[in-house]
Coordinates of C-alpha atoms in Angstrom, one line a residue:
Chain A
M1 CA 58.3 149.3 92.6
L2 CA 57.5 148.0 89.1
I3 CA 60.3 146.5 86.9
L4 CA 60.1 145.7 83.3
G5 CA 62.4 142.9 82.1
I6 CA 63.0 142.5 78.3
D7 CA 64.5 139.7 76.3
P8 CA 65.3 141.3 72.9
G9 CA 65.0 139.5 69.6
S10 CA 64.4 140.8 66.1
W11 CA 61.4 138.5 65.5
H12 CA 60.1 138.0 69.1
A13 CA 60.8 140.0 72.2
G14 CA 59.8 138.6 75.7
F15 CA 58.7 140.9 78.4
G16 CA 57.8 140.6 82.0
V17 CA 56.6 143.2 84.5
V18 CA 57.4 142.3 88.1
E19 CA 56.2 144.2 91.2
Q20 CA 58.6 144.3 94.1
H21 CA 56.9 144.9 97.5
G22 CA 59.4 144.5 100.3
S23 CA 60.8 141.0 99.8
T24 CA 57.7 139.9 97.8
L25 CA 57.8 139.6 94.0
R26 CA 54.7 139.3 91.8
A27 CA 54.3 139.0 88.1
I28 CA 51.9 141.7 86.8
E29 CA 52.0 141.0 83.1
H30 CA 54.2 138.9 80.9
G31 CA 54.3 137.7 77.3
R32 CA 56.1 138.3 74.0
I33 CA 55.9 140.7 71.2
S34 CA 55.9 138.9 67.9
C35 CA 56.4 140.2 64.4
R36 CA 54.4 139.0 61.4
R37 CA 56.0 136.5 59.0
G38 CA 57.8 138.0 56.1
A39 CA 58.2 141.5 57.6
T40 CA 61.5 143.3 56.7
L41 CA 64.0 144.1 59.5
P42 CA 63.0 147.8 59.6
E43 CA 59.3 146.8 59.8
R44 CA 60.0 144.4 62.7
L45 CA 62.1 147.0 64.6
A46 CA 59.2 149.6 64.1
H47 CA 56.7 147.0 65.4
L48 CA 58.8 146.1 68.4
S49 CA 59.3 149.7 69.3
L50 CA 55.5 150.6 68.8
E51 CA 54.4 147.6 71.0
L52 CA 56.9 148.3 73.6
G53 CA 55.7 152.0 73.7
A54 CA 52.1 150.8 74.2
L55 CA 53.3 148.4 77.0
L56 CA 55.2 151.3 78.7
A57 CA 52.1 153.5 78.5
R58 CA 49.9 150.8 80.0
T59 CA 52.1 149.5 82.8
K60 CA 54.3 152.5 83.6
P61 CA 57.3 150.6 85.0
D62 CA 59.8 152.5 87.4
A63 CA 62.8 150.9 85.6
A64 CA 63.6 148.4 82.9
A65 CA 66.3 145.7 82.6
V66 CA 67.9 143.9 79.7
E67 CA 70.5 141.3 79.4
A68 CA 73.9 142.5 78.1
P69 CA 74.8 141.2 74.6
F70 CA 76.3 137.7 74.7
H71 CA 79.5 137.6 72.6
G72 CA 79.6 133.9 71.8
R73 CA 77.2 134.1 68.8
N74 CA 78.0 134.4 65.2
T75 CA 78.5 137.9 63.9
R76 CA 75.4 138.1 61.7
S77 CA 73.0 137.1 64.5
L78 CA 74.9 139.4 66.9
I79 CA 74.3 142.3 64.7
V80 CA 70.6 141.7 64.1
L81 CA 70.1 141.1 67.9
A82 CA 71.9 144.4 68.6
E83 CA 69.7 146.2 66.1
A84 CA 66.6 144.9 68.0
R85 CA 68.2 146.0 71.3
G86 CA 68.9 149.5 69.9
A87 CA 65.3 150.0 68.7
L88 CA 64.0 148.8 72.2
L89 CA 66.6 150.8 74.2
A90 CA 65.7 154.0 72.2
T91 CA 62.0 153.4 72.9
L92 CA 62.6 152.9 76.6
A93 CA 64.6 156.1 76.9
T94 CA 62.1 158.0 74.8
G95 CA 59.5 156.8 77.3
G96 CA 61.6 158.2 80.1
V97 CA 62.3 154.7 81.6
S98 CA 65.8 154.2 83.0
T99 CA 67.3 150.9 81.8
R100 CA 69.8 148.7 83.6
E101 CA 71.9 146.0 81.9
Y102 CA 73.0 142.6 83.5
S103 CA 75.2 139.9 82.2
P104 CA 73.7 136.4 81.6
A105 CA 75.8 135.2 84.6
E106 CA 74.4 137.9 86.9
V107 CA 70.8 137.0 85.9
K108 CA 71.4 133.3 86.4
S109 CA 73.0 133.9 89.7
A110 CA 70.3 136.2 90.9
V111 CA 67.5 133.6 90.1
T112 CA 69.2 130.3 90.9
G113 CA 72.3 131.2 93.0
N114 CA 74.5 129.7 90.2
G115 CA 75.9 131.9 87.4
R116 CA 76.3 128.9 85.1
A117 CA 72.8 127.3 85.7
E118 CA 71.0 125.6 82.9
K119 CA 68.1 127.3 81.1
T120 CA 65.6 124.8 82.4
Q121 CA 66.7 125.5 86.1
V122 CA 66.3 129.3 85.4
S123 CA 62.8 128.8 84.0
R124 CA 61.8 126.6 87.0
M125 CA 63.1 129.1 89.6
V126 CA 61.3 132.0 87.7
R127 CA 57.9 130.1 88.0
L128 CA 58.7 129.3 91.7
L129 CA 59.8 132.9 92.7
L130 CA 56.8 134.4 91.0
A131 CA 54.3 131.6 91.9
L132 CA 53.4 131.2 88.2
P133 CA 51.3 128.1 87.2
S134 CA 53.4 125.6 85.3
A135 CA 51.6 126.3 82.1
A136 CA 53.7 126.8 79.0
L137 CA 55.7 130.1 79.1
S138 CA 57.9 130.8 76.1
N139 CA 61.7 130.9 76.7
D140 CA 61.9 134.6 75.9
T141 CA 59.1 135.3 78.5
T142 CA 60.9 133.4 81.3
D143 CA 64.2 135.1 80.3
A144 CA 62.5 138.6 80.5
L145 CA 61.0 137.7 83.9
A146 CA 64.5 136.5 85.1
V147 CA 66.2 139.8 84.2
A148 CA 63.4 141.7 85.9
I149 CA 63.9 139.6 89.1
C150 CA 67.6 140.2 88.9
C151 CA 67.0 143.9 88.6
A152 CA 64.6 143.8 91.6
Q153 CA 67.2 142.0 93.8
R154 CA 70.0 144.4 92.8
W155 CA 68.0 147.5 93.0
K156 CA 68.8 148.6 96.6
F157 CA 72.4 147.5 96.3
E158 CA 72.9 149.5 93.1
L159 CA 71.2 152.6 94.5
R160 CA 73.7 152.3 97.4
V161 CA 76.8 152.0 95.3
G162 CA 75.7 154.4 92.6
G163 CA 73.9 152.3 90.0
R164 CA 75.0 151.1 86.6
Q165 CA 73.0 152.1 83.5
A166 CA 73.0 150.5 80.0
Chain B
M1 CA 62.8 161.8 43.8
L2 CA 64.3 162.6 47.3
I3 CA 66.7 160.1 48.8
L4 CA 68.0 160.3 52.5
G5 CA 71.4 158.7 53.1
I6 CA 72.4 158.0 56.7
D7 CA 75.7 157.1 58.2
P8 CA 74.8 155.6 61.6
G9 CA 76.9 155.9 64.7
S10 CA 76.0 155.9 68.4
W11 CA 77.4 159.4 69.1
H12 CA 77.0 161.1 65.7
A13 CA 74.9 160.1 62.7
G14 CA 75.7 161.8 59.3
F15 CA 72.7 162.5 57.0
G16 CA 72.3 163.8 53.5
V17 CA 69.2 164.4 51.5
V18 CA 69.8 164.2 47.7
E19 CA 67.3 165.1 45.0
Q20 CA 67.5 163.2 41.8
H21 CA 66.0 165.0 38.7
G22 CA 66.7 162.9 35.6
S23 CA 70.5 162.6 35.6
T24 CA 71.0 165.6 37.9
L25 CA 71.8 165.2 41.6
R26 CA 71.4 168.0 44.1
A27 CA 72.1 168.1 47.8
I28 CA 69.1 169.5 49.6
E29 CA 70.3 169.3 53.1
H30 CA 73.1 167.6 54.9
G31 CA 74.8 167.5 58.3
R32 CA 75.1 165.3 61.4
I33 CA 73.0 164.6 64.4
S34 CA 75.2 164.7 67.5
C35 CA 74.6 163.5 71.1
R36 CA 75.5 165.5 74.2
R37 CA 78.7 164.4 76.0
G38 CA 78.1 162.0 78.9
A39 CA 74.7 160.8 77.6
T40 CA 74.0 157.0 78.2
L41 CA 73.5 154.7 75.3
P42 CA 69.7 154.6 75.6
E43 CA 69.7 158.4 75.8
R44 CA 71.7 158.7 72.7
L45 CA 69.6 156.2 70.8
A46 CA 66.4 158.1 71.8
H47 CA 68.0 161.4 70.7
L48 CA 69.1 160.0 67.3
S49 CA 65.6 158.6 66.8
L50 CA 63.9 161.9 67.8
E51 CA 66.1 164.0 65.5
L52 CA 65.8 161.6 62.6
G53 CA 62.0 161.7 63.1
A54 CA 62.1 165.5 62.8
L55 CA 64.3 165.4 59.8
L56 CA 61.8 162.9 58.1
A57 CA 58.9 165.2 58.9
R58 CA 60.7 168.2 57.5
T59 CA 62.3 166.7 54.3
K60 CA 59.7 163.9 53.5
P61 CA 62.2 161.7 51.6
D62 CA 60.9 159.0 49.1
A63 CA 63.4 156.4 50.3
A64 CA 66.3 156.1 52.6
A65 CA 69.7 154.3 52.3
V66 CA 72.2 153.1 54.8
E67 CA 75.5 151.2 54.5
A68 CA 75.4 147.5 55.4
P69 CA 77.3 146.7 58.6
F70 CA 81.0 146.2 58.1
H71 CA 82.3 143.0 59.7
G72 CA 85.9 143.9 60.2
R73 CA 85.5 145.9 63.4
N74 CA 85.9 144.7 67.0
T75 CA 82.8 143.0 68.5
R76 CA 82.0 145.8 71.0
S77 CA 82.0 148.6 68.5
L78 CA 80.1 146.3 66.1
I79 CA 77.4 145.8 68.7
V80 CA 77.1 149.6 69.6
L81 CA 76.9 150.5 65.9
A82 CA 74.2 147.9 65.3
E83 CA 72.2 149.3 68.2
A84 CA 72.4 152.8 66.6
R85 CA 71.4 151.3 63.2
G86 CA 68.5 149.5 64.9
A87 CA 67.1 152.7 66.5
L88 CA 67.4 154.6 63.2
L89 CA 65.9 151.8 61.0
A90 CA 62.9 151.5 63.4
T91 CA 62.4 155.3 63.1
L92 CA 62.5 155.2 59.3
A93 CA 60.0 152.3 59.1
T94 CA 57.8 154.1 61.7
G95 CA 57.9 157.2 59.5
G96 CA 56.8 155.0 56.5
V97 CA 60.1 155.4 54.7
S98 CA 61.4 152.3 52.8
T99 CA 65.1 151.7 53.4
R100 CA 67.7 150.2 51.2
E101 CA 71.0 148.8 52.2
Y102 CA 74.3 148.8 50.3
S103 CA 77.7 147.4 51.1
P104 CA 80.6 149.7 51.5
A105 CA 82.1 148.4 48.2
E106 CA 78.8 149.2 46.3
V107 CA 78.8 152.7 47.7
K108 CA 82.4 153.4 46.8
S109 CA 81.9 151.9 43.3
A110 CA 78.8 154.0 42.7
V111 CA 80.6 157.2 43.6
T112 CA 84.1 156.7 42.3
G113 CA 83.8 153.6 39.9
N114 CA 86.2 151.7 42.3
G115 CA 84.8 149.5 45.0
R116 CA 88.1 149.8 46.9
A117 CA 88.5 153.6 46.7
E118 CA 90.1 155.5 49.5
K119 CA 87.9 157.7 51.9
T120 CA 89.4 160.9 50.5
Q121 CA 88.6 159.9 47.0
V122 CA 85.0 159.2 48.0
S123 CA 84.7 162.5 49.8
R124 CA 86.1 164.4 46.7
M125 CA 83.7 162.8 44.3
V126 CA 80.7 163.4 46.6
R127 CA 81.6 167.2 46.5
L128 CA 82.1 167.0 42.8
L129 CA 78.8 165.1 42.0
L130 CA 76.8 167.4 44.2
A131 CA 78.7 170.6 43.3
L132 CA 79.3 171.3 47.0
P133 CA 81.8 174.0 48.1
S134 CA 85.0 172.5 49.4
A135 CA 84.2 173.8 52.9
A136 CA 84.7 171.2 55.7
L137 CA 82.1 168.5 55.7
S138 CA 82.4 165.9 58.4
N139 CA 83.3 162.3 57.3
D140 CA 79.9 161.0 58.4
T141 CA 78.1 163.7 56.3
T142 CA 80.0 162.8 53.1
D143 CA 79.5 159.1 53.9
A144 CA 75.8 159.8 54.2
L145 CA 75.7 161.7 51.0
A146 CA 77.7 158.9 49.3
V147 CA 75.1 156.3 50.2
A148 CA 72.3 158.6 49.0
I149 CA 74.0 159.0 45.6
C150 CA 74.5 155.2 45.4
C151 CA 70.8 154.7 46.1
A152 CA 69.8 157.3 43.5
Q153 CA 71.9 155.5 40.8
R154 CA 70.7 152.1 41.7
W155 CA 67.0 153.1 42.0
K156 CA 65.7 152.4 38.5
F157 CA 67.8 149.3 38.2
E158 CA 66.5 147.9 41.5
L159 CA 62.9 148.8 40.7
R160 CA 63.4 146.8 37.4
V161 CA 64.9 143.7 39.1
G162 CA 62.7 143.8 42.2
G163 CA 64.5 145.9 44.8
R164 CA 66.4 144.9 47.9
Q165 CA 65.3 146.1 51.3
A166 CA 67.3 146.3 54.5

């Protein structure tokens, strides 16, 4: 079972592909898609979509997971983030990958046991659960891996109760 | 000069292709892309993106225009609308079509001379300017044609002052 976690953004999108094998989790590939400086919004959305399409073709995940939009931001950044999410969700569905959505609290709870955990604690637990070296991982990469871990943990439960889709 | 106007939405997206020839405007093709009932958000975004891609391939517009997001809505509908915009903007840029963005007031002003015009007045002027029969056009189709007309009118001026891109 291969799960792709994505942390959307309109300049950088983090991604992490996690393999679940029984109770074992393993990071297969992780990183971030970055857009070139000075690119317009449509150019960035097209670049994110294109790079995600290549990632899907290469890794062939069984499912994808993203964090639900967080409402506490200012309206302008909320809109741009939603535009990036939209381009990425369209690409996932075009690639035939079913996508699940989890709230920030669900992700934190799945990774640390505490829905209100600090970012540094989430990042530490992601490295621990996936046995990743402590080398610098960008925040969007650990966030993407965290949502993939959340999806992996919830998978069987969600199948049993009928699943929720973004 | 062919301009494609789009009125984004996550269930229906209006579109209108307008040809500008000197001071003459002509509607080449217009309508709406609709998603099937019960489709998930990612499925709808993928459908909108696919259908828009087919429209670009068929009509080959020189530029596209969309309305800037309107901030007065509730947050949930703002996010879903932005997700649809994101999927459509990515598709336009992937298709190599440069996209311009206009505020609702700019569009109304271009079509009626009044930035605070009523919807019915905008719709009436769109039919008049494009010599369209009074047969029922959906609101999202007339909105898409209105933004295409706005883009056509602003084109030369924007080229002169250096253009604005979404």
